[in-house]
Amino acid sequence: MTLTDVTIVDMVAQLTRPFRNSEAYTIETAGTSYTQRHHVDTPSLVEQLQHATPLTGGSDHSRSGYGSRPAGSIEAIDTMIWIDREAARWVRDLGEDDPGDTAACVRLVGSLLPSTEVCGPRPRRDGNQSPDCCARHAIEHDIRRWWTQARIVSGWDVAAWKPHNTCPLCEKRGTLRVRINTSTDVTALCVDCRETWDNTTITLLAEHIRLENHEDEAA
């Protein structure tokens, strides 16, 4: 499945419910090759954020107590808080009561989405900015951002690449997190300003990084 195959309904489901990842691999036997699929059952993305730890070779930190928290855990907690606040705001804006649980909030937003105002088949927006044309497209934009952020920060199966570059929006250095699954599934997040990039906008971020690295080398 490529990034463009994932629907808003799929994103809400992956954020709030356990799901199965399937990856194809090729086996060659006696001159014959055939493809099989490897299936991995994973917790919901929200649950992954709740239990995320950095993908390193080990840690002396306890999972309880008042010791310092690893940076990966802090980013995961910050991301979950961000998603919770935005989802709860949409629930209230749509006239419902906040259920008080992040996954329940996201599910409720997803269930209310079909009843919201929509202007047409395609959102009207400028570049990577949130659309301001109708509630439907604004909510879809936010759900995609929640899903993108959770996939990158949870680090459940693939650790995010952390380039030593600036964010093209907030200009903070070292805040970019890039997740590369396949050539058609590349997403990125700035953990400071919370901007995200998906397959429709990732080339803009890649060009920014290339230009900045070239400038750094020339300096």
Coordinates of C-alpha atoms in Angstrom, one line a residue, residues 17-215:
R17 CA -7.6 0.8 16.7
P18 CA -5.0 -2.0 16.4
F19 CA -4.2 -2.7 12.7
R20 CA -2.1 -5.0 10.5
N21 CA 0.9 -4.0 8.5
S22 CA 1.6 -6.1 5.5
E23 CA 4.9 -6.1 3.6
A24 CA 5.7 -8.0 0.4
Y25 CA 8.9 -10.0 0.1
T26 CA 10.3 -12.2 -2.6
I27 CA 11.6 -15.8 -2.2
E28 CA 13.7 -17.5 -4.8
T29 CA 13.8 -21.3 -4.9
A30 CA 15.3 -23.5 -7.6
G31 CA 15.3 -20.7 -10.1
T32 CA 11.7 -19.7 -9.4
S33 CA 10.7 -16.5 -7.5
Y34 CA 7.5 -15.9 -5.8
T35 CA 6.1 -13.2 -3.6
Q36 CA 4.7 -13.6 -0.1
R37 CA 3.5 -11.1 2.5
H38 CA 4.8 -10.6 6.0
H39 CA 2.0 -9.5 8.4
V40 CA 2.6 -7.7 11.7
D41 CA -0.2 -6.8 14.1
T42 CA 0.4 -3.4 15.8
P43 CA -1.3 -1.3 18.4
S44 CA -3.2 1.8 17.4
L45 CA -1.0 4.8 16.7
V46 CA -2.4 6.6 19.8
E47 CA -1.4 3.6 21.9
Q48 CA 2.0 3.6 20.3
L49 CA 2.5 7.2 21.3
Q50 CA 1.5 6.4 24.9
H51 CA 4.2 3.8 25.1
A52 CA 6.8 5.1 22.7
T53 CA 10.5 4.9 23.6
P54 CA 13.5 5.7 21.3
L55 CA 14.7 2.9 19.0
T56 CA 18.2 2.6 20.5
G57 CA 20.4 -0.3 21.5
G58 CA 19.1 -0.1 25.1
S59 CA 18.5 2.2 28.0
D60 CA 19.2 2.4 31.7
H61 CA 16.1 4.5 32.3
S62 CA 13.3 3.0 34.2
R63 CA 9.8 3.2 32.8
S64 CA 8.5 4.5 36.1
G65 CA 9.6 7.0 38.7
Y66 CA 10.7 10.5 38.4
G67 CA 13.9 10.2 36.4
S68 CA 14.4 12.2 33.2
R69 CA 12.4 11.0 30.2
P70 CA 14.1 10.1 26.9
A71 CA 13.7 12.6 24.1
G72 CA 11.7 10.2 22.0
S73 CA 9.2 9.7 24.8
I74 CA 8.8 13.5 25.3
E75 CA 8.2 14.0 21.6
A76 CA 5.6 11.2 21.6
I77 CA 3.8 12.7 24.7
D78 CA 3.9 16.2 23.1
T79 CA 2.4 14.8 19.9
M80 CA -0.4 13.0 21.7
I81 CA -1.3 16.1 23.7
W82 CA -1.3 18.1 20.4
I83 CA -3.7 15.5 18.7
D84 CA -5.9 15.4 21.8
R85 CA -6.3 19.2 21.9
E86 CA -7.1 19.5 18.2
A87 CA -9.5 16.6 18.2
A88 CA -11.3 17.9 21.3
R89 CA -11.6 21.3 19.7
W90 CA -13.2 19.8 16.6
V91 CA -15.6 17.7 18.7
R92 CA -16.8 20.9 20.6
D93 CA -17.0 22.9 17.4
L94 CA -19.2 20.2 15.9
G95 CA -21.6 20.5 18.9
E96 CA -20.6 17.4 20.8
D97 CA -19.2 16.8 24.3
D98 CA -15.5 16.0 24.7
P99 CA -15.3 12.3 25.7
G100 CA -12.1 12.9 27.6
D101 CA -10.0 10.3 25.8
T102 CA -7.7 10.9 22.8
A103 CA -8.7 7.9 20.8
A104 CA -12.4 8.4 21.5
C105 CA -12.1 12.1 20.4
V106 CA -10.4 11.1 17.1
R107 CA -13.0 8.4 16.5
L108 CA -15.8 10.9 17.2
V109 CA -14.4 13.4 14.8
G110 CA -14.1 10.7 12.1
S111 CA -17.8 9.7 12.7
L112 CA -19.0 13.3 12.5
L113 CA -17.0 14.1 9.3
P114 CA -19.6 12.9 6.8
S115 CA -22.2 15.3 8.2
T116 CA -20.0 18.4 7.9
E117 CA -20.2 21.2 5.4
V118 CA -18.2 20.5 2.2
C119 CA -17.5 23.0 -0.7
G120 CA -16.5 20.5 -3.4
P121 CA -14.4 17.5 -4.2
R122 CA -11.0 19.3 -3.8
P123 CA -9.9 21.6 -1.0
R124 CA -8.8 25.1 -1.8
R125 CA -5.5 26.0 -0.1
D126 CA -2.1 27.6 -0.6
G127 CA 0.6 25.0 -0.7
N128 CA 0.8 23.1 2.5
Q129 CA -1.4 25.4 4.5
S130 CA -4.7 24.3 6.1
P131 CA -7.6 24.8 3.7
D132 CA -10.1 27.5 4.7
C133 CA -12.9 26.6 2.3
C134 CA -15.1 24.4 4.5
A135 CA -15.2 22.3 7.7
R136 CA -14.9 19.0 5.8
H137 CA -11.6 19.8 4.2
A138 CA -10.2 21.4 7.3
I139 CA -10.9 18.3 9.4
E140 CA -9.5 16.0 6.8
H141 CA -6.3 18.1 6.7
D142 CA -6.0 17.8 10.5
I143 CA -6.7 14.1 10.6
R144 CA -3.9 13.6 8.0
R145 CA -1.6 15.7 10.1
W146 CA -2.4 13.6 13.2
W147 CA -1.8 10.4 11.4
T148 CA 1.5 11.6 9.9
Q149 CA 2.8 13.0 13.2
A150 CA 1.9 9.8 15.1
R151 CA 3.5 7.5 12.5
I152 CA 6.8 9.5 12.6
V153 CA 7.1 10.1 16.3
S154 CA 6.0 6.7 17.6
G155 CA 9.0 5.0 16.0
W156 CA 7.3 1.6 16.5
D157 CA 8.9 -0.1 13.5
V158 CA 11.1 2.5 11.7
A159 CA 13.1 5.2 13.6
A160 CA 12.7 8.7 12.1
W161 CA 15.7 10.3 10.4
K162 CA 16.7 13.5 12.2
P163 CA 18.6 15.8 9.8
H164 CA 20.6 18.6 11.2
N165 CA 18.7 21.1 9.2
T166 CA 16.3 24.0 9.8
C167 CA 12.6 23.8 9.4
P168 CA 11.6 25.9 6.4
L169 CA 8.7 27.4 8.3
C170 CA 9.8 28.1 11.9
E171 CA 13.6 28.1 11.1
K172 CA 14.5 26.0 14.1
R173 CA 17.4 23.6 13.6
G174 CA 17.3 19.9 14.5
T175 CA 13.5 19.7 14.8
L176 CA 12.8 17.8 11.6
R177 CA 11.8 14.2 11.8
V178 CA 11.6 12.3 8.5
R179 CA 10.2 8.8 8.1
I180 CA 11.2 6.9 5.0
N181 CA 9.4 3.6 4.5
T182 CA 9.5 3.3 0.7
S183 CA 10.2 5.7 -2.2
T184 CA 6.4 6.4 -2.3
D185 CA 5.9 6.6 1.5
V186 CA 8.0 9.5 2.9
T187 CA 6.6 11.8 5.5
A188 CA 8.1 14.5 7.7
L189 CA 7.3 16.5 10.8
C190 CA 8.7 19.6 12.6
V191 CA 8.4 18.8 16.3
D192 CA 8.5 22.5 17.1
C193 CA 5.9 24.2 14.9
R194 CA 4.1 20.8 14.1
E195 CA 4.1 21.4 10.3
T196 CA 3.9 18.1 8.4
W197 CA 4.9 17.0 4.8
D198 CA 3.5 14.0 2.9
N199 CA 4.0 12.6 -0.5
T200 CA 2.3 15.7 -2.1
T201 CA 4.7 18.2 -0.4
I202 CA 7.8 16.2 0.6
T203 CA 9.7 17.4 -2.4
L204 CA 9.5 20.9 -1.1
L205 CA 11.2 19.9 2.1
A206 CA 13.7 17.8 0.3
E207 CA 14.7 20.7 -1.9
H208 CA 15.0 22.9 1.2
I209 CA 17.4 20.4 2.8
R210 CA 19.4 20.0 -0.4
L211 CA 19.9 23.8 -0.8
E212 CA 20.7 24.2 2.9
N213 CA 23.3 21.4 2.9
H214 CA 24.9 22.8 -0.2
E215 CA 25.2 26.2 1.5

